[in-house]
Amino acid sequence: MQTLTQSLVLALFLFLVPNREQQPLSSPEQTPPVTTTCPDTFLELIGDTGVNEEAGNAIVATPDGGYIIGGTTGVAGFLSYYDSNNTLVWSRSLEVEAGINSVNWIGLDSNGKIIGVGRSAAGTSQGLAYVFRYDYIGDNLDWIRKINGQLRSRFEHIIESPSTGNYVVFGHLASASQNDPPYRGLAMELDSGNGAIIWQKEYNLGHRNVLHRGLFYNGQIYIAGYM
């Protein structure tokens, strides 16, 4: 059986460009008028202005018609679950370490669990990157996996393997020094049950190597990033 490490494919600078001639821009007379009403559109303001650097970094739809937002309050990372009527069901903070915490990306796995990645840093001190799984129906943190002591290390994305059900995380590792060693692109597989590392692969192709997004296709992992 082919393992994930044998089928890992790295694709840096991945762009999809349609093969077509450039079309001229529409003149003002050809531009349709902007309507002022749209029954399926709404604007929801979350948090308090002028208090902290609050931000929503990620959003995922739930099977019941609701959605979950992940982000930061400026201090703690947060998850907020809204139902199909845009009513807040619950909101939970993830303050992994003292300092600034942020949930950077979230998704749902095949079992309906939230899988996500985040970052925690206290000023200029050594920070950490973390990955977690959250049971949004039971409102319970299943597990969290942290990588300590690497100031600018960051996880960018997490996906589920269609064959094993485990998770693969993408990002980069770096030391406390900005230039020594350079950023190293990171891909690693985690056990879905407890977050234990199964394998870890690093890429050092230049000064800054960052793996941003990945997907499974025909038994292989394709990754987009930069160096």
mmCIF file of C-alpha atoms in Angstrom:
data_model
loop_
_atom_site.group_PDB
_atom_site.id
_atom_site.type_symbol
_atom_site.label_atom_id
_atom_site.label_comp_id
_atom_site.label_asym_id
_atom_site.label_seq_id
_atom_site.Cartn_x
_atom_site.Cartn_y
_atom_site.Cartn_z
ATOM 1 C CA MET A 1 0.000 0.000 0.000
ATOM 2 C CA GLN A 2 1.358 3.397 -0.927
ATOM 3 C CA THR A 3 1.894 5.625 2.105
ATOM 4 C CA LEU A 4 1.139 9.316 2.252
ATOM 5 C CA THR A 5 4.840 10.129 2.457
ATOM 6 C CA GLN A 6 5.418 8.321 -0.829
ATOM 7 C CA SER A 7 2.614 10.191 -2.540
ATOM 8 C CA LEU A 8 3.426 13.716 -1.347
ATOM 9 C CA VAL A 9 3.655 16.168 -4.230
ATOM 10 C CA LEU A 10 4.912 19.713 -3.715
ATOM 11 C CA ALA A 11 3.683 22.460 -6.037
ATOM 12 C CA LEU A 12 5.206 25.868 -5.345
ATOM 13 C CA PHE A 13 3.880 28.927 -7.157
ATOM 14 C CA LEU A 14 0.707 27.215 -8.336
ATOM 15 C CA PHE A 15 -1.458 29.319 -10.621
ATOM 16 C CA LEU A 16 -4.408 28.383 -12.814
ATOM 17 C CA VAL A 17 -4.741 30.795 -15.732
ATOM 18 C CA PRO A 18 -7.528 30.474 -18.323
ATOM 19 C CA ASN A 19 -6.301 30.307 -21.916
ATOM 20 C CA ARG A 20 -8.373 33.087 -23.384
ATOM 21 C CA GLU A 21 -7.934 36.521 -24.873
ATOM 22 C CA GLN A 22 -8.413 39.497 -22.600
ATOM 23 C CA GLN A 23 -11.841 41.041 -22.999
ATOM 24 C CA PRO A 24 -12.314 44.824 -22.998
ATOM 25 C CA LEU A 25 -13.824 46.412 -19.924
ATOM 26 C CA SER A 26 -17.506 47.248 -20.085
ATOM 27 C CA SER A 27 -18.420 50.865 -20.674
ATOM 28 C CA PRO A 28 -20.533 52.636 -18.028
ATOM 29 C CA GLU A 29 -23.592 52.249 -20.258
ATOM 30 C CA GLN A 30 -23.155 48.445 -20.273
ATOM 31 C CA THR A 31 -22.753 48.122 -16.506
ATOM 32 C CA PRO A 32 -25.981 46.889 -14.848
ATOM 33 C CA PRO A 33 -27.396 49.109 -12.094
ATOM 34 C CA VAL A 34 -26.644 48.220 -8.481
ATOM 35 C CA THR A 35 -29.730 47.098 -6.585
ATOM 36 C CA THR A 36 -30.230 48.267 -3.008
ATOM 37 C CA THR A 37 -32.022 45.178 -1.686
ATOM 38 C CA CYS A 38 -31.071 41.521 -1.600
ATOM 39 C CA PRO A 39 -33.183 39.189 0.570
ATOM 40 C CA ASP A 40 -30.390 36.631 1.013
ATOM 41 C CA THR A 41 -27.733 39.094 2.192
ATOM 42 C CA PHE A 42 -27.080 40.255 5.740
ATOM 43 C CA LEU A 43 -24.364 41.998 7.711
ATOM 44 C CA GLU A 44 -23.549 40.798 11.222
ATOM 45 C CA LEU A 45 -21.248 42.915 13.409
ATOM 46 C CA ILE A 46 -19.417 40.894 16.061
ATOM 47 C CA GLY A 47 -17.413 42.261 18.985
ATOM 48 C CA ASP A 48 -16.748 45.794 20.194
ATOM 49 C CA THR A 49 -15.151 48.543 18.126
ATOM 50 C CA GLY A 50 -12.091 50.254 19.546
ATOM 51 C CA VAL A 51 -11.442 47.582 22.187
ATOM 52 C CA ASN A 52 -9.111 44.970 20.698
ATOM 53 C CA GLU A 53 -7.822 43.907 17.309
ATOM 54 C CA GLU A 54 -10.796 41.604 16.722
ATOM 55 C CA ALA A 55 -10.891 39.664 13.468
ATOM 56 C CA GLY A 56 -12.753 36.807 11.837
ATOM 57 C CA ASN A 57 -10.195 34.723 9.944
ATOM 58 C CA ALA A 58 -12.213 31.704 8.791
ATOM 59 C CA ILE A 59 -15.789 30.506 8.332
ATOM 60 C CA VAL A 60 -17.296 27.093 7.602
ATOM 61 C CA ALA A 61 -20.890 26.008 6.924
ATOM 62 C CA THR A 62 -22.542 23.366 9.124
ATOM 63 C CA PRO A 63 -24.946 20.663 7.855
ATOM 64 C CA ASP A 64 -27.863 22.231 9.757
ATOM 65 C CA GLY A 65 -27.659 25.436 7.723
ATOM 66 C CA GLY A 66 -25.622 27.321 10.291
ATOM 67 C CA TYR A 67 -22.003 28.366 10.268
ATOM 68 C CA ILE A 68 -18.957 28.620 12.516
ATOM 69 C CA ILE A 69 -16.524 31.538 12.592
ATOM 70 C CA GLY A 70 -12.927 31.305 13.801
ATOM 71 C CA GLY A 71 -10.718 34.277 14.613
ATOM 72 C CA THR A 72 -9.245 36.369 17.396
ATOM 73 C CA THR A 73 -10.503 38.837 19.986
ATOM 74 C CA GLY A 74 -7.078 40.451 20.013
ATOM 75 C CA VAL A 75 -6.152 38.338 23.034
ATOM 76 C CA ALA A 76 -7.811 34.926 22.693
ATOM 77 C CA GLY A 77 -8.649 32.824 19.688
ATOM 78 C CA PHE A 78 -12.365 32.143 19.354
ATOM 79 C CA LEU A 79 -14.964 29.876 17.761
ATOM 80 C CA SER A 80 -18.556 31.112 17.372
ATOM 81 C CA TYR A 81 -21.395 28.871 16.209
ATOM 82 C CA TYR A 82 -24.500 30.441 14.613
ATOM 83 C CA ASP A 83 -27.665 28.613 13.566
ATOM 84 C CA SER A 84 -29.554 28.991 10.282
ATOM 85 C CA ASN A 85 -31.368 32.051 11.683
ATOM 86 C CA ASN A 86 -28.028 33.786 12.360
ATOM 87 C CA THR A 87 -28.582 33.391 16.093
ATOM 88 C CA LEU A 88 -25.518 32.765 18.242
ATOM 89 C CA VAL A 89 -25.649 29.236 19.708
ATOM 90 C CA TRP A 90 -22.346 29.426 21.584
ATOM 91 C CA SER A 91 -18.984 31.177 21.487
ATOM 92 C CA ARG A 92 -15.802 29.735 22.982
ATOM 93 C CA SER A 93 -12.348 31.235 23.489
ATOM 94 C CA LEU A 94 -9.085 29.386 22.850
ATOM 95 C CA GLU A 95 -6.413 31.056 24.956
ATOM 96 C CA VAL A 96 -3.664 28.510 24.394
ATOM 97 C CA GLU A 97 -0.861 30.664 25.853
ATOM 98 C CA ALA A 98 -0.669 34.063 27.537
ATOM 99 C CA GLY A 99 -0.476 36.797 24.902
ATOM 100 C CA ILE A 100 -2.126 37.054 21.496
ATOM 101 C CA ASN A 101 -3.984 33.955 20.309
ATOM 102 C CA SER A 102 -5.690 33.466 16.967
ATOM 103 C CA VAL A 103 -7.621 30.769 15.110
ATOM 104 C CA ASN A 104 -6.393 31.082 11.519
ATOM 105 C CA TRP A 105 -8.292 28.396 9.571
ATOM 106 C CA ILE A 106 -11.125 25.930 10.258
ATOM 107 C CA GLY A 107 -12.963 23.187 8.391
ATOM 108 C CA LEU A 108 -15.260 20.215 9.071
ATOM 109 C CA ASP A 109 -14.048 16.631 8.787
ATOM 110 C CA SER A 110 -16.147 13.685 7.583
ATOM 111 C CA ASN A 111 -17.403 13.092 11.143
ATOM 112 C CA GLY A 112 -18.652 16.648 11.512
ATOM 113 C CA LYS A 113 -15.836 17.753 13.830
ATOM 114 C CA ILE A 114 -14.179 21.160 13.525
ATOM 115 C CA ILE A 115 -10.521 20.864 12.576
ATOM 116 C CA GLY A 116 -8.444 24.006 12.730
ATOM 117 C CA VAL A 117 -5.051 25.627 13.085
ATOM 118 C CA GLY A 118 -3.960 28.662 15.059
ATOM 119 C CA ARG A 119 -1.137 30.751 16.450
ATOM 120 C CA SER A 120 -0.197 31.930 19.933
ATOM 121 C CA ALA A 121 2.492 34.501 20.783
ATOM 122 C CA ALA A 122 3.325 36.670 23.793
ATOM 123 C CA GLY A 123 4.925 39.870 22.513
ATOM 124 C CA THR A 124 8.426 39.159 21.228
ATOM 125 C CA SER A 125 8.855 35.944 23.215
ATOM 126 C CA GLN A 126 8.880 32.439 21.825
ATOM 127 C CA GLY A 127 5.437 31.579 20.495
ATOM 128 C CA LEU A 128 3.799 28.434 19.234
ATOM 129 C CA ALA A 129 1.597 27.088 16.479
ATOM 130 C CA TYR A 130 -1.247 24.718 17.270
ATOM 131 C CA VAL A 131 -3.770 22.425 15.620
ATOM 132 C CA PHE A 132 -7.006 21.276 17.243
ATOM 133 C CA ARG A 133 -10.224 19.313 16.844
ATOM 134 C CA TYR A 134 -13.476 20.554 18.353
ATOM 135 C CA ASP A 135 -16.834 18.811 18.706
ATOM 136 C CA TYR A 136 -19.186 21.684 17.914
ATOM 137 C CA ILE A 137 -22.337 19.618 18.556
ATOM 138 C CA GLY A 138 -21.196 18.525 22.010
ATOM 139 C CA ASP A 139 -19.363 21.852 22.503
ATOM 140 C CA ASN A 140 -16.179 20.118 23.610
ATOM 141 C CA LEU A 141 -12.481 20.396 22.726
ATOM 142 C CA ASP A 142 -11.371 16.899 21.670
ATOM 143 C CA TRP A 143 -7.626 17.637 21.585
ATOM 144 C CA ILE A 144 -5.004 20.241 20.784
ATOM 145 C CA ARG A 145 -1.451 19.726 19.474
ATOM 146 C CA LYS A 146 1.185 22.456 20.008
ATOM 147 C CA ILE A 147 4.648 23.103 18.570
ATOM 148 C CA ASN A 148 6.596 25.219 21.070
ATOM 149 C CA GLY A 149 9.606 27.470 20.962
ATOM 150 C CA GLN A 150 9.605 28.640 17.338
ATOM 151 C CA LEU A 151 8.753 32.316 17.195
ATOM 152 C CA ARG A 152 7.421 32.709 13.667
ATOM 153 C CA SER A 153 6.309 29.135 13.053
ATOM 154 C CA ARG A 154 2.761 28.983 11.761
ATOM 155 C CA PHE A 155 0.185 26.441 10.594
ATOM 156 C CA GLU A 156 -1.809 27.585 7.555
ATOM 157 C CA HIS A 157 -4.159 24.749 6.564
ATOM 158 C CA ILE A 158 -5.430 21.322 7.605
ATOM 159 C CA ILE A 159 -7.196 18.663 5.503
ATOM 160 C CA GLU A 160 -8.524 15.154 6.077
ATOM 161 C CA SER A 161 -7.129 12.113 4.279
ATOM 162 C CA PRO A 162 -9.972 10.366 2.395
ATOM 163 C CA SER A 163 -8.250 6.987 2.833
ATOM 164 C CA THR A 164 -7.124 7.016 6.491
ATOM 165 C CA GLY A 165 -9.278 9.722 8.073
ATOM 166 C CA ASN A 166 -6.139 11.290 9.555
ATOM 167 C CA TYR A 167 -5.264 14.957 9.134
ATOM 168 C CA VAL A 168 -2.463 16.615 7.169
ATOM 169 C CA VAL A 169 -1.283 20.062 8.280
ATOM 170 C CA PHE A 170 0.614 22.628 6.186
ATOM 171 C CA GLY A 171 2.644 25.651 7.234
ATOM 172 C CA HIS A 172 6.220 26.537 8.083
ATOM 173 C CA LEU A 173 8.784 26.281 10.870
ATOM 174 C CA ALA A 174 11.285 28.951 11.917
ATOM 175 C CA SER A 175 13.652 29.627 14.790
ATOM 176 C CA ALA A 176 13.811 32.654 17.086
ATOM 177 C CA SER A 177 16.320 34.233 14.691
ATOM 178 C CA GLN A 178 14.755 35.793 11.604
ATOM 179 C CA ASN A 179 17.426 34.589 9.184
ATOM 180 C CA ASP A 180 19.029 31.552 10.830
ATOM 181 C CA PRO A 181 17.729 29.096 9.892
ATOM 182 C CA PRO A 182 15.342 30.201 7.115
ATOM 183 C CA TYR A 183 11.668 29.348 7.100
ATOM 184 C CA ARG A 184 11.192 25.663 6.396
ATOM 185 C CA GLY A 185 8.011 24.536 4.669
ATOM 186 C CA LEU A 186 6.130 21.983 6.755
ATOM 187 C CA ALA A 187 3.716 19.146 5.987
ATOM 188 C CA MET A 188 2.805 16.586 8.618
ATOM 189 C CA GLU A 189 0.205 13.892 9.197
ATOM 190 C CA LEU A 190 -1.598 13.719 12.546
ATOM 191 C CA ASP A 191 -3.599 10.886 14.062
ATOM 192 C CA SER A 192 -7.225 12.005 13.984
ATOM 193 C CA GLY A 193 -7.944 10.386 17.335
ATOM 194 C CA ASN A 194 -5.435 12.265 19.473
ATOM 195 C CA GLY A 195 -3.371 14.595 17.268
ATOM 196 C CA ALA A 196 -0.172 12.533 17.567
ATOM 197 C CA ILE A 197 2.360 13.152 14.777
ATOM 198 C CA ILE A 198 2.596 10.200 12.350
ATOM 199 C CA TRP A 199 5.116 11.753 9.966
ATOM 200 C CA GLN A 200 6.613 15.174 9.376
ATOM 201 C CA LYS A 201 8.308 16.492 6.228
ATOM 202 C CA GLU A 202 10.192 19.786 5.893
ATOM 203 C CA TYR A 203 11.180 21.704 2.738
ATOM 204 C CA ASN A 204 14.138 24.086 2.589
ATOM 205 C CA LEU A 205 14.336 25.409 -0.971
ATOM 206 C CA GLY A 206 15.309 29.006 -0.248
ATOM 207 C CA HIS A 207 15.159 31.760 2.347
ATOM 208 C CA ARG A 208 11.450 31.549 3.206
ATOM 209 C CA ASN A 209 9.486 28.408 2.443
ATOM 210 C CA VAL A 210 5.784 28.491 3.335
ATOM 211 C CA LEU A 211 3.199 25.826 2.436
ATOM 212 C CA HIS A 212 -0.202 27.538 2.289
ATOM 213 C CA ARG A 213 -2.823 25.093 1.008
ATOM 214 C CA GLY A 214 -3.081 21.410 0.166
ATOM 215 C CA LEU A 215 -5.543 18.933 -1.314
ATOM 216 C CA PHE A 216 -5.830 15.208 -1.998
ATOM 217 C CA TYR A 217 -6.183 14.129 -5.633
ATOM 218 C CA ASN A 218 -5.816 10.585 -6.996
ATOM 219 C CA GLY A 219 -4.104 9.383 -3.841
ATOM 220 C CA GLN A 220 -1.550 12.192 -3.801
ATOM 221 C CA ILE A 221 -1.215 15.447 -1.877
ATOM 222 C CA TYR A 222 -0.809 18.623 -3.907
ATOM 223 C CA ILE A 223 0.515 21.675 -2.068
ATOM 224 C CA ALA A 224 0.663 25.363 -3.014
ATOM 225 C CA GLY A 225 3.035 27.791 -1.335
ATOM 226 C CA TYR A 226 5.964 30.108 -1.914
ATOM 227 C CA MET A 227 9.695 30.410 -1.288
#
